[in-house]
Coordinates of N, CA, C and O and ligand atoms in Angstrom, one line a residue:
M1 N -43.4 -4.5 41.6 CA -43.9 -4.4 40.2 C -44.8 -3.2 40.1 O -45.8 -3.1 40.9
N2 N -44.5 -2.2 39.2 CA -45.4 -1.1 39.1 C -46.5 -1.4 38.1 O -46.5 -2.4 37.5
K3 N -47.3 -0.4 38.0 CA -48.5 -0.5 37.1 C -48.2 -0.8 35.7 O -48.8 -1.6 35.0
N4 N -47.1 0.0 35.2 CA -46.7 -0.2 33.8 C -46.2 -1.6 33.4 O -46.5 -2.1 32.4
E5 N -45.4 -2.2 34.4 CA -44.9 -3.5 34.2 C -46.0 -4.5 34.0 O -46.0 -5.4 33.2
K6 N -47.0 -4.4 35.0 CA -48.2 -5.3 34.9 C -48.8 -5.2 33.6 O -49.2 -6.2 32.9
C7 N -49.0 -4.0 33.1 CA -49.6 -3.7 31.8 C -48.9 -4.3 30.7 O -49.4 -5.0 29.8
N8 N -47.5 -4.2 30.7 CA -46.6 -4.8 29.6 C -46.8 -6.3 29.6 O -46.9 -6.9 28.5
I9 N -46.8 -7.0 30.7 CA -46.9 -8.4 30.8 C -48.3 -8.8 30.2 O -48.4 -9.7 29.4
S10 N -49.3 -8.2 30.6 CA -50.6 -8.5 30.1 C -50.7 -8.4 28.5 O -51.3 -9.2 27.9
I11 N -50.1 -7.3 28.0 CA -50.1 -7.1 26.6 C -49.4 -8.2 25.9 O -49.8 -8.7 24.8
R12 N -48.2 -8.6 26.4 CA -47.4 -9.7 25.8 C -48.2 -11.0 25.8 O -48.2 -11.7 24.8
D13 N -48.8 -11.3 26.9 CA -49.6 -12.5 27.0 C -50.8 -12.5 26.0 O -51.1 -13.5 25.3
L14 N -51.3 -11.3 25.9 CA -52.5 -11.2 25.0 C -52.0 -11.4 23.6 O -52.7 -12.1 22.8
L15 N -50.9 -10.8 23.2 CA -50.4 -11.0 21.8 C -50.1 -12.5 21.5 O -50.3 -13.0 20.4
K16 N -49.5 -13.2 22.5 CA -49.2 -14.6 22.3 C -50.5 -15.4 22.1 O -50.5 -16.3 21.2
K17 N -51.5 -15.0 22.8 CA -52.8 -15.7 22.6 C -53.4 -15.4 21.2 O -53.9 -16.3 20.5
V18 N -53.3 -14.1 20.8 CA -53.9 -13.7 19.6 C -53.2 -14.4 18.4 O -53.9 -14.9 17.5
F19 N -51.9 -14.5 18.5 CA -51.1 -15.1 17.3 C -50.8 -16.6 17.5 O -50.0 -17.2 16.8
F20 N -51.5 -17.3 18.5 CA -51.3 -18.7 18.7 C -49.8 -19.1 18.9 O -49.4 -20.1 18.3
V21 N -49.1 -18.3 19.6 CA -47.6 -18.6 19.7 C -47.3 -19.9 20.3 O -46.5 -20.7 19.8
D22 N -48.0 -20.3 21.5 CA -47.7 -21.5 22.1 C -48.1 -22.7 21.2 O -47.3 -23.7 21.2
L23 N -49.2 -22.6 20.5 CA -49.6 -23.7 19.6 C -48.6 -23.9 18.5 O -48.2 -25.0 18.2
I24 N -48.1 -22.8 17.9 CA -47.1 -22.8 16.8 C -45.8 -23.4 17.3 O -45.2 -24.3 16.7
Q25 N -45.4 -23.1 18.6 CA -44.2 -23.6 19.1 C -44.3 -25.2 19.3 O -43.4 -25.9 19.0
G26 N -45.5 -25.6 19.8 CA -45.7 -27.0 20.0 C -45.7 -27.8 18.7 O -45.1 -28.8 18.6
L27 N -46.4 -27.2 17.7 CA -46.4 -27.9 16.4 C -45.0 -27.9 15.7 O -44.7 -28.9 15.0
A28 N -44.2 -26.9 16.0 CA -42.9 -26.9 15.4 C -42.1 -28.1 16.0 O -41.3 -28.7 15.2
V29 N -42.2 -28.4 17.3 CA -41.5 -29.5 17.8 C -42.0 -30.8 17.2 O -41.2 -31.7 16.8
T30 N -43.3 -30.9 17.0 CA -43.9 -32.1 16.4 C -43.4 -32.3 15.0 O -42.9 -33.4 14.6
F31 N -43.5 -31.3 14.2 CA -43.0 -31.4 12.8 C -41.5 -31.7 12.7 O -41.1 -32.4 11.8
G32 N -40.8 -31.1 13.7 CA -39.3 -31.3 13.7 C -39.0 -32.8 13.8 O -38.2 -33.3 13.1
Y33 N -39.8 -33.5 14.7 CA -39.5 -35.0 14.8 C -40.0 -35.8 13.6 O -39.5 -36.9 13.4
T34 N -40.9 -35.2 12.8 CA -41.4 -36.0 11.7 C -40.2 -36.2 10.7 O -40.2 -37.2 10.0
F35 N -39.3 -35.3 10.6 CA -38.2 -35.5 9.7 C -36.9 -36.0 10.3 O -35.9 -35.9 9.6
T36 N -36.9 -36.5 11.5 CA -35.7 -37.0 12.1 C -35.7 -38.6 11.9 O -36.8 -39.1 11.6
K37 N -34.6 -39.2 12.1 CA -34.4 -40.6 11.9 C -35.2 -41.4 13.0 O -35.2 -41.0 14.2
T38 N -36.0 -42.4 12.6 CA -36.8 -43.2 13.6 C -35.9 -44.1 14.4 O -35.1 -44.8 13.8
I39 N -36.0 -44.0 15.7 CA -35.1 -44.9 16.5 C -35.9 -45.9 17.2 O -35.4 -46.8 17.9
T40 N -37.3 -45.9 17.1 CA -38.1 -47.0 17.8 C -38.2 -48.2 16.9 O -38.0 -48.1 15.7
M41 N -38.4 -49.4 17.5 CA -38.5 -50.6 16.7 C -39.9 -50.8 16.3 O -40.9 -50.5 17.0
R42 N -40.1 -51.2 15.0 CA -41.5 -51.5 14.5 C -41.8 -52.9 14.9 O -41.8 -53.8 14.1
Y43 N -42.1 -53.1 16.1 CA -42.3 -54.4 16.7 C -43.8 -54.8 16.6 O -44.6 -53.9 16.7
P44 N -44.2 -56.0 16.3 CA -43.4 -57.2 16.1 C -43.4 -57.7 14.7 O -42.8 -58.7 14.4
D45 N -44.0 -57.0 13.8 CA -44.1 -57.6 12.5 C -43.0 -57.2 11.5 O -43.1 -57.6 10.3
E46 N -42.0 -56.5 12.0 CA -40.9 -56.2 11.1 C -39.6 -56.6 11.8 O -38.6 -57.1 11.3
E47 N -39.5 -56.2 13.1 CA -38.3 -56.5 13.9 C -38.7 -57.1 15.2 O -39.7 -56.9 15.7
T48 N -37.8 -57.9 15.7 CA -38.0 -58.5 17.0 C -36.7 -58.5 17.8 O -35.6 -58.6 17.2
W49 N -36.8 -58.5 19.1 CA -35.6 -58.6 20.0 C -35.4 -60.0 20.4 O -36.3 -60.7 20.9
V50 N -34.2 -60.5 20.2 CA -33.8 -61.9 20.6 C -33.0 -61.7 21.9 O -31.9 -61.2 21.9
P51 N -33.6 -62.1 23.0 CA -32.9 -61.9 24.3 C -31.6 -62.7 24.4 O -31.4 -63.6 23.7
Y52 N -30.8 -62.3 25.4 CA -29.6 -63.1 25.8 C -30.0 -64.5 26.2 O -31.1 -64.7 26.6
S53 N -29.0 -65.4 26.1 CA -29.3 -66.8 26.5 C -29.7 -67.0 27.9 O -30.3 -68.0 28.3
R54 N -29.4 -66.0 28.8 CA -29.7 -66.2 30.2 C -31.2 -65.8 30.5 O -31.6 -65.9 31.6
F55 N -31.9 -65.3 29.4 CA -33.3 -64.8 29.6 C -34.1 -66.0 30.0 O -33.9 -67.1 29.7
R56 N -35.2 -65.7 30.8 CA -36.1 -66.7 31.3 C -37.5 -66.5 30.6 O -38.3 -65.7 31.1
G57 N -37.7 -67.2 29.5 CA -39.0 -67.2 28.8 C -39.7 -68.5 28.9 O -39.5 -69.2 29.9
L58 N -40.4 -68.8 27.8 CA -41.2 -70.1 27.8 C -40.3 -71.3 28.1 O -39.2 -71.4 27.5
H59 N -40.8 -72.2 28.8 CA -40.1 -73.4 29.2 C -39.9 -74.3 27.9 O -40.7 -74.3 27.0
T60 N -38.8 -75.0 27.9 CA -38.6 -76.0 26.9 C -38.2 -77.3 27.5 O -37.6 -77.4 28.6
L61 N -38.7 -78.4 26.9 CA -38.3 -79.8 27.4 C -37.4 -80.3 26.3 O -37.6 -80.1 25.1
N62 N -36.3 -81.0 26.7 CA -35.3 -81.3 25.7 C -35.1 -82.8 25.6 O -35.5 -83.6 26.4
R63 N -34.4 -83.2 24.5 CA -34.0 -84.6 24.2 C -32.5 -84.7 24.2 O -31.8 -83.7 24.0
N64 N -32.0 -85.9 24.3 CA -30.6 -86.1 24.1 C -30.3 -86.3 22.6 O -31.2 -86.2 21.8
K65 N -29.0 -86.6 22.3 CA -28.6 -86.6 20.8 C -29.3 -87.7 20.1 O -29.5 -87.6 18.9
E66 N -29.7 -88.8 20.8 CA -30.4 -89.9 20.2 C -31.9 -89.6 20.0 O -32.6 -90.4 19.5
G67 N -32.3 -88.5 20.6 CA -33.8 -88.2 20.4 C -34.6 -88.6 21.6 O -35.8 -88.4 21.6
R68 N -34.0 -89.2 22.6 CA -34.8 -89.6 23.8 C -35.1 -88.4 24.7 O -34.2 -87.6 24.9
E69 N -36.3 -88.4 25.2 CA -36.6 -87.3 26.2 C -35.7 -87.4 27.4 O -35.5 -88.5 27.9
L70 N -35.3 -86.2 27.8 CA -34.4 -86.2 29.0 C -35.2 -86.2 30.3 O -34.7 -86.6 31.3
C71 N -36.5 -85.8 30.2 CA -37.3 -85.8 31.4 C -37.6 -87.2 31.9 O -38.0 -88.1 31.1
V72 N -37.3 -87.5 33.2 CA -37.6 -88.8 33.7 C -38.8 -88.8 34.6 O -39.0 -89.8 35.4
G73 N -39.6 -87.7 34.6 CA -40.8 -87.7 35.3 C -40.6 -87.8 36.8 O -41.4 -88.3 37.6
C74 N -39.5 -87.2 37.3 CA -39.2 -87.2 38.8 C -40.1 -86.3 39.6 O -40.1 -86.4 40.8
E75 N -40.7 -85.3 39.0 CA -41.6 -84.4 39.6 C -40.9 -83.3 40.5 O -41.5 -82.6 41.2
L76 N -39.6 -83.3 40.4 CA -38.9 -82.3 41.3 C -39.2 -80.9 40.8 O -39.3 -79.9 41.6
C77 N -39.4 -80.7 39.5 CA -39.8 -79.3 39.0 C -41.1 -78.9 39.6 O -41.3 -77.8 40.1
A78 N -42.1 -79.8 39.6 CA -43.4 -79.5 40.1 C -43.3 -79.2 41.6 O -44.0 -78.3 42.1
K79 N -42.5 -80.0 42.3 CA -42.5 -79.8 43.8 C -41.7 -78.5 44.2 O -42.0 -77.9 45.2
S80 N -40.8 -78.1 43.3 CA -40.0 -76.9 43.7 C -40.7 -75.6 43.2 O -40.3 -74.5 43.6
C81 N -41.8 -75.7 42.5 CA -42.5 -74.5 41.9 C -43.3 -73.8 43.0 O -44.2 -74.4 43.6
P82 N -43.0 -72.6 43.3 CA -43.7 -71.9 44.3 C -45.2 -71.6 44.0 O -46.0 -71.3 44.9
T83 N -45.5 -71.6 42.7 CA -46.9 -71.3 42.4 C -47.7 -72.5 42.0 O -48.8 -72.5 41.5
Q84 N -47.0 -73.7 42.0 CA -47.6 -75.0 41.7 C -48.3 -75.0 40.3 O -49.5 -75.3 40.2
C85 N -47.6 -74.5 39.4 CA -48.2 -74.4 38.0 C -47.7 -75.6 37.1 O -48.1 -75.6 36.0
I86 N -46.9 -76.5 37.6 CA -46.4 -77.6 36.8 C -47.1 -78.9 37.2 O -47.2 -79.1 38.4
T87 N -47.6 -79.6 36.3 CA -48.2 -80.9 36.6 C -47.4 -82.0 35.9 O -47.2 -81.9 34.7
V88 N -46.9 -83.0 36.7 CA -46.2 -84.1 36.1 C -46.8 -85.4 36.5 O -47.1 -85.6 37.7
V89 N -47.1 -86.2 35.5 CA -47.6 -87.6 35.8 C -46.6 -88.5 35.2 O -46.4 -88.6 34.0
P90 N -45.9 -89.2 36.1 CA -44.8 -90.1 35.7 C -45.3 -91.4 35.1 O -46.5 -91.8 35.4
M91 N -44.5 -92.1 34.3 CA -44.9 -93.3 33.6 C -43.6 -94.1 33.4 O -42.6 -93.6 33.1
E92 N -43.7 -95.4 33.5 CA -42.6 -96.3 33.2 C -42.7 -96.7 31.7 O -43.8 -96.9 31.2
D93 N -41.5 -96.8 31.1 CA -41.5 -97.3 29.7 C -41.9 -98.8 29.8 O -41.8 -99.4 30.8
K94 N -42.3 -99.2 28.6 CA -42.6 -100.7 28.6 C -41.4 -101.6 28.2 O -41.6 -102.7 27.8
T95 N -40.2 -101.0 28.4 CA -39.0 -101.8 28.0 C -38.6 -102.7 29.1 O -37.7 -103.6 28.9
G96 N -39.2 -102.5 30.3 CA -38.8 -103.4 31.4 C -37.5 -102.9 32.1 O -37.0 -103.6 33.0
K97 N -36.9 -101.8 31.7 CA -35.7 -101.4 32.3 C -35.9 -100.5 33.6 O -35.0 -100.0 34.2
G98 N -37.1 -100.4 34.0 CA -37.4 -99.7 35.2 C -37.1 -98.2 35.2 O -37.4 -97.5 34.2
I99 N -36.5 -97.7 36.3 CA -36.3 -96.3 36.5 C -35.5 -95.7 35.4 O -35.6 -94.5 35.0
A100 N -34.6 -96.5 34.8 CA -33.7 -95.9 33.7 C -34.5 -95.5 32.5 O -34.0 -94.6 31.8
D101 N -35.6 -96.0 32.3 CA -36.4 -95.6 31.2 C -37.7 -94.9 31.6 O -38.7 -94.8 30.8
R102 N -37.7 -94.4 32.8 CA -38.9 -93.6 33.2 C -39.0 -92.3 32.4 O -38.0 -91.6 32.2
V103 N -40.2 -92.0 32.0 CA -40.5 -90.8 31.3 C -41.8 -90.2 31.9 O -42.5 -90.9 32.6
A104 N -42.1 -89.0 31.5 CA -43.3 -88.4 32.0 C -44.5 -88.7 31.0 O -44.4 -88.5 29.8
A105 N -45.5 -89.3 31.6 CA -46.7 -89.5 30.7 C -47.4 -88.2 30.4 O -47.9 -88.0 29.3
R106 N -47.4 -87.3 31.3 CA -48.0 -86.0 31.1 C -47.1 -84.9 31.8 O -46.7 -85.1 33.0
W107 N -46.8 -83.9 31.1 CA -46.0 -82.8 31.7 C -46.7 -81.5 31.2 O -46.8 -81.3 30.0
E108 N -47.2 -80.7 32.1 CA -48.0 -79.6 31.6 C -47.7 -78.4 32.5 O -47.5 -78.5 33.7
I109 N -47.7 -77.2 31.9 CA -47.5 -76.0 32.7 C -48.6 -75.0 32.4 O -49.1 -74.9 31.3
N110 N -49.1 -74.3 33.5 CA -50.1 -73.3 33.4 C -49.3 -71.9 33.4 O -48.9 -71.5 34.5
L111 N -49.2 -71.3 32.3 CA -48.4 -70.1 32.2 C -49.0 -68.9 32.9 O -48.3 -67.9 33.2
L112 N -50.3 -69.0 33.1 CA -51.0 -67.9 33.8 C -50.5 -67.7 35.2 O -50.6 -66.7 35.8
R113 N -50.0 -68.8 35.8 CA -49.5 -68.8 37.2 C -48.0 -68.7 37.3 O -47.5 -68.5 38.4
C114 N -47.3 -69.0 36.2 CA -45.9 -69.0 36.2 C -45.3 -67.6 36.4 O -45.8 -66.6 35.8
M115 N -44.3 -67.4 37.2 CA -43.6 -66.1 37.4 C -42.2 -66.1 36.8 O -41.4 -65.2 37.1
F116 N -41.9 -67.2 36.1 CA -40.6 -67.3 35.4 C -39.4 -67.1 36.4 O -38.4 -66.4 36.0
C117 N -39.5 -67.7 37.5 CA -38.4 -67.5 38.5 C -37.3 -68.5 38.2 O -36.1 -68.2 38.7
G118 N -37.5 -69.6 37.5 CA -36.4 -70.5 37.1 C -36.1 -71.5 38.2 O -35.2 -72.3 38.0
L119 N -36.9 -71.6 39.3 CA -36.6 -72.6 40.3 C -36.8 -74.0 39.7 O -36.1 -75.0 40.1
C120 N -37.7 -74.2 38.8 CA -38.0 -75.6 38.3 C -36.7 -76.0 37.4 O -36.3 -77.1 37.5
E121 N -36.2 -75.0 36.7 CA -35.0 -75.3 35.9 C -33.8 -75.8 36.8 O -33.1 -76.7 36.5
D122 N -33.6 -75.1 37.9 CA -32.6 -75.4 38.9 C -32.8 -76.8 39.5 O -31.8 -77.5 39.8
A123 N -34.0 -77.1 39.7 CA -34.3 -78.4 40.4 C -34.2 -79.6 39.5 O -34.0 -80.7 40.0
C124 N -34.2 -79.4 38.2 CA -34.2 -80.6 37.2 C -32.9 -81.3 37.2 O -31.9 -80.7 36.9
P125 N -32.9 -82.6 37.6 CA -31.6 -83.3 37.7 C -31.0 -83.7 36.3 O -29.8 -84.1 36.2
T126 N -31.8 -83.7 35.3 CA -31.4 -84.2 34.0 C -31.2 -83.1 32.9 O -30.9 -83.4 31.8
E127 N -31.3 -81.9 33.4 CA -31.3 -80.8 32.4 C -32.3 -80.9 31.3 O -32.0 -80.5 30.2
A128 N -33.4 -81.6 31.6 CA -34.4 -81.7 30.6 C -35.2 -80.4 30.4 O -35.7 -80.0 29.4
L129 N -35.3 -79.7 31.5 CA -36.1 -78.4 31.6 C -35.2 -77.2 31.5 O -34.3 -77.0 32.3
R130 N -35.5 -76.3 30.5 CA -34.8 -75.1 30.4 C -35.8 -74.0 30.2 O -36.9 -74.2 29.6
L131 N -35.6 -72.8 30.7 CA -36.4 -71.7 30.3 C -35.8 -71.0 29.1 O -34.6 -70.6 29.1
G132 N -36.6 -71.0 28.0 CA -36.1 -70.5 26.7 C -36.2 -69.0 26.5 O -36.4 -68.3 27.5
R133 N -36.2 -68.6 25.3 CA -36.3 -67.2 25.0 C -37.5 -66.7 24.3 O -37.6 -65.6 23.9
Q134 N -38.5 -67.6 24.3 CA -39.8 -67.2 23.7 C -40.6 -66.3 24.7 O -40.9 -66.8 25.8
Y135 N -40.9 -65.1 24.4 CA -41.6 -64.2 25.3 C -42.9 -63.7 24.7 O -43.6 -63.0 25.4
E136 N -43.2 -64.0 23.5 CA -44.5 -63.6 22.9 C -45.5 -64.7 23.3 O -45.7 -65.6 22.5
L137 N -46.1 -64.5 24.4 CA -47.0 -65.6 25.0 C -48.5 -65.2 25.0 O -49.3 -65.9 25.6
A138 N -48.8 -64.1 24.3 CA -50.2 -63.7 24.3 C -51.1 -64.8 23.6 O -50.6 -65.4 22.6
G139 N -52.3 -64.9 24.0 CA -53.2 -65.8 23.3 C -54.6 -65.4 23.6 O -54.9 -64.6 24.5
K140 N -55.5 -65.9 22.7 CA -56.9 -65.5 22.9 C -57.7 -66.3 23.9 O -58.8 -66.0 24.3
T141 N -57.2 -67.5 24.2 CA -58.0 -68.4 25.1 C -57.1 -68.8 26.3 O -55.9 -68.8 26.3
M142 N -57.9 -69.2 27.4 CA -57.2 -69.7 28.6 C -56.4 -71.0 28.2 O -55.4 -71.2 28.8
Q143 N -57.0 -71.8 27.3 CA -56.4 -73.0 27.0 C -55.0 -72.8 26.4 O -54.1 -73.7 26.6
R144 N -54.8 -71.7 25.7 CA -53.5 -71.4 25.1 C -52.4 -71.3 26.1 O -51.3 -71.5 25.8
Q145 N -52.8 -70.9 27.3 CA -51.8 -70.7 28.4 C -51.4 -72.1 29.1 O -50.6 -72.1 29.9
L146 N -52.0 -73.1 28.7 CA -51.6 -74.5 29.2 C -50.7 -75.1 28.1 O -51.2 -75.4 27.0
R147 N -49.5 -75.3 28.4 CA -48.6 -75.9 27.4 C -48.2 -77.3 27.8 O -47.8 -77.5 29.0
S148 N -48.3 -78.2 26.9 CA -48.1 -79.6 27.2 C -46.6 -80.0 26.8 O -45.9 -79.3 26.1
K149 N -46.3 -81.2 27.3 CA -45.0 -81.8 26.9 C -44.8 -81.8 25.4 O -43.7 -81.5 24.9
E150 N -45.8 -82.2 24.7 CA -45.6 -82.3 23.2 C -45.3 -81.0 22.6 O -44.4 -81.0 21.7
E151 N -45.9 -79.9 23.1 CA -45.5 -78.6 22.5 C -44.1 -78.2 22.9 O -43.4 -77.6 22.1
L152 N -43.8 -78.4 24.1 CA -42.5 -77.9 24.6 C -41.3 -78.8 24.2 O -40.2 -78.3 24.2
L153 N -41.6 -80.0 23.7 CA -40.5 -80.8 23.1 C -40.2 -80.5 21.7 O -39.2 -81.0 21.1
G154 N -41.0 -79.6 21.1 CA -40.8 -79.3 19.7 C -39.5 -78.5 19.5 O -38.9 -78.0 20.5
P155 N -39.0 -78.3 18.3 CA -37.8 -77.6 18.0 C -38.0 -76.1 18.5 O -39.0 -75.5 18.2
Q156 N -37.0 -75.6 19.1 CA -37.1 -74.2 19.6 C -36.7 -73.2 18.6 O -35.7 -73.4 17.8
P157 N -37.4 -72.1 18.5 CA -37.1 -71.1 17.4 C -35.7 -70.5 17.5 O -35.1 -70.1 16.6
V158 N -35.2 -70.4 18.8 CA -33.8 -69.8 19.0 C -33.0 -70.9 19.7 O -33.3 -71.2 20.8
P159 N -31.9 -71.4 19.0 CA -31.2 -72.5 19.7 C -30.4 -71.9 20.9 O -30.1 -70.8 21.0
F160 N -30.1 -72.9 21.9 CA -29.5 -72.5 23.1 C -28.1 -71.8 22.9 O -27.7 -70.9 23.6
D161 N -27.4 -72.3 21.9 CA -26.0 -71.8 21.7 C -26.0 -70.4 21.0 O -25.0 -69.9 20.7
F162 N -27.2 -69.9 20.7 CA -27.2 -68.6 20.0 C -27.1 -67.5 21.1 O -27.9 -67.5 22.1
E163 N -26.1 -66.6 21.0 CA -25.9 -65.7 22.1 C -27.0 -64.7 22.4 O -27.4 -64.5 23.5
G164 N -27.6 -64.2 21.4 CA -28.8 -63.3 21.6 C -28.4 -61.9 21.8 O -27.2 -61.5 21.6
G165 N -29.3 -61.1 22.4 CA -29.0 -59.7 22.7 C -29.0 -58.8 21.4 O -28.3 -57.8 21.3
V166 N -29.8 -59.2 20.4 CA -29.8 -58.6 19.1 C -31.2 -58.4 18.6 O -32.2 -59.0 19.1
I167 N -31.3 -57.5 17.6 CA -32.6 -57.3 16.9 C -32.4 -58.0 15.6 O -31.4 -58.0 14.9
T168 N -33.5 -58.7 15.2 CA -33.5 -59.4 13.9 C -34.8 -59.1 13.1 O -35.7 -58.5 13.7
R169 N -34.7 -59.4 11.9 CA -36.0 -59.3 11.1 C -36.9 -60.4 11.6 O -36.5 -61.4 12.1
A170 N -38.2 -60.1 11.5 CA -39.2 -61.0 12.0 C -40.5 -61.0 11.2 O -40.7 -60.0 10.4
R171 N -41.2 -62.0 11.3 CA -42.5 -62.0 10.7 C -43.6 -62.5 11.7 O -43.3 -63.3 12.6
L172 N -44.8 -62.0 11.5 CA -45.8 -62.3 12.4 C -46.8 -63.3 11.8 O -47.2 -63.1 10.7
E173 N -47.0 -64.4 12.5 CA -48.0 -65.4 12.0 C -49.1 -65.4 13.0 O -49.0 -65.6 14.2
R174 N -50.3 -65.3 12.4 CA -51.5 -65.4 13.2 C -52.2 -66.7 13.0 O -52.3 -67.3 11.9
D175 N -52.7 -67.3 14.1 CA -53.6 -68.5 14.0 C -54.8 -68.3 14.9 O -54.9 -67.2 15.5
E176 N -55.6 -69.3 15.1 CA -56.8 -69.1 15.8 C -56.6 -68.9 17.3 O -57.4 -68.3 18.0
D177 N -55.4 -69.2 17.8 CA -55.1 -69.1 19.2 C -54.4 -67.8 19.5 O -54.4 -67.3 20.7
G178 N -53.8 -67.1 18.6 CA -53.1 -65.9 18.9 C -52.1 -65.6 17.8 O -52.3 -65.8 16.6
V179 N -50.9 -65.1 18.2 CA -49.9 -64.7 17.2 C -48.6 -65.4 17.6 O -48.3 -65.7 18.8
V180 N -47.8 -65.7 16.6 CA -46.4 -66.2 16.8 C -45.5 -65.3 16.0 O -45.7 -65.0 14.9
V181 N -44.4 -64.9 16.7 CA -43.4 -64.0 16.0 C -42.3 -64.9 15.7 O -41.7 -65.5 16.6
K182 N -41.9 -65.0 14.4 CA -40.8 -65.8 13.9 C -39.6 -65.0 13.6 O -39.7 -64.1 12.8
A183 N -38.5 -65.2 14.3 CA -37.3 -64.4 14.1 C -36.5 -65.0 13.0 O -36.3 -66.2 12.9
D184 N -35.9 -64.1 12.2 CA -34.9 -64.5 11.2 C -33.5 -64.3 11.7 O -33.0 -63.2 11.7
L185 N -32.9 -65.4 12.2 CA -31.6 -65.2 12.9 C -30.4 -64.9 12.0 O -29.3 -64.7 12.4
S186 N -30.7 -65.0 10.6 CA -29.6 -64.7 9.7 C -29.2 -63.2 9.6 O -28.2 -62.8 9.2
S187 N -30.2 -62.3 10.1 CA -29.9 -60.9 10.0 C -30.0 -60.4 11.5 O -31.0 -60.5 12.1
Q188 N -28.8 -59.9 11.9 CA -28.8 -59.4 13.3 C -28.1 -58.0 13.4 O -27.2 -57.8 12.7
K189 N -28.6 -57.2 14.3 CA -27.9 -56.0 14.5 C -28.2 -55.6 16.0 O -29.2 -56.0 16.6
R190 N -27.2 -54.9 16.5 CA -27.4 -54.4 17.9 C -28.0 -53.0 17.8 O -27.7 -52.3 16.9
W191 N -28.8 -52.7 18.8 CA -29.5 -51.4 18.7 C -28.8 -50.3 19.4 O -29.3 -49.2 19.5
W192 N -27.6 -50.5 20.0 CA -26.8 -49.5 20.6 C -25.5 -49.3 19.9 O -25.1 -50.1 19.1
Ligands
LIG201 S1 -40.4 -70.6 36.5 FE1 -40.9 -70.6 38.7 S2 -43.1 -70.2 38.8 FE2 -42.7 -70.9 36.7 S3 -43.0 -73.1 36.6 FE3 -40.8 -72.7 37.1 S4 -40.7 -72.7 39.3 FE4 -42.9 -72.4 38.8
LIG202 S1 -38.5 -81.8 33.9 FE1 -36.8 -82.4 35.1 S2 -37.4 -82.1 37.3 FE2 -39.3 -82.0 36.0 S3 -40.1 -84.1 36.0 FE3 -38.7 -84.0 34.2 S4 -36.7 -84.7 34.9 FE4 -37.9 -84.2 36.8

């Protein structure tokens, strides 16, 4: 490189600096994206992702068609849990039918310790326990991360037979414990 070339490069760099060429190029890219179609999801208060049915989210406890709890309080889920985050206290029904009417007096999970491995679901002999598709589990208190049988027996926002893998309209509901995202399953679209 001779002396003239060195001089030319310096002058070009100097001109770029004087006229803010790099800055203008960067801003041009930014403004260009301002007028293109948005491809990101406005999560969670307008759209939400409903996972496939094989997704492992918040646990659900289930009932049979007659409304009886399927959980018989056998404690196999608690014993198979590698993080020991399930507590089951069994109880006999007062019908006198013994083991056939056994239910759980208390069934509780500590979500802070759960790693959603699904071993408890595999261990359950009555298919009472399933990992559902609820994944918005943030809360403001430690207590919120303890979910009881009564909460998990409630109706699930996404039914098991719903295939999932779609984006739906959603609305965000706030309460003193945190937020709940409610999906509208009547409107679905795939994002690819
Ligand atoms: S998903 Fe795994 S870690 Fe969570 S409660 Fe079940 S067995 Fe335990
Ligand atoms: S959820 Fe299933 S494995 Fe756990 S106590 Fe109930 S019946 Fe037994």
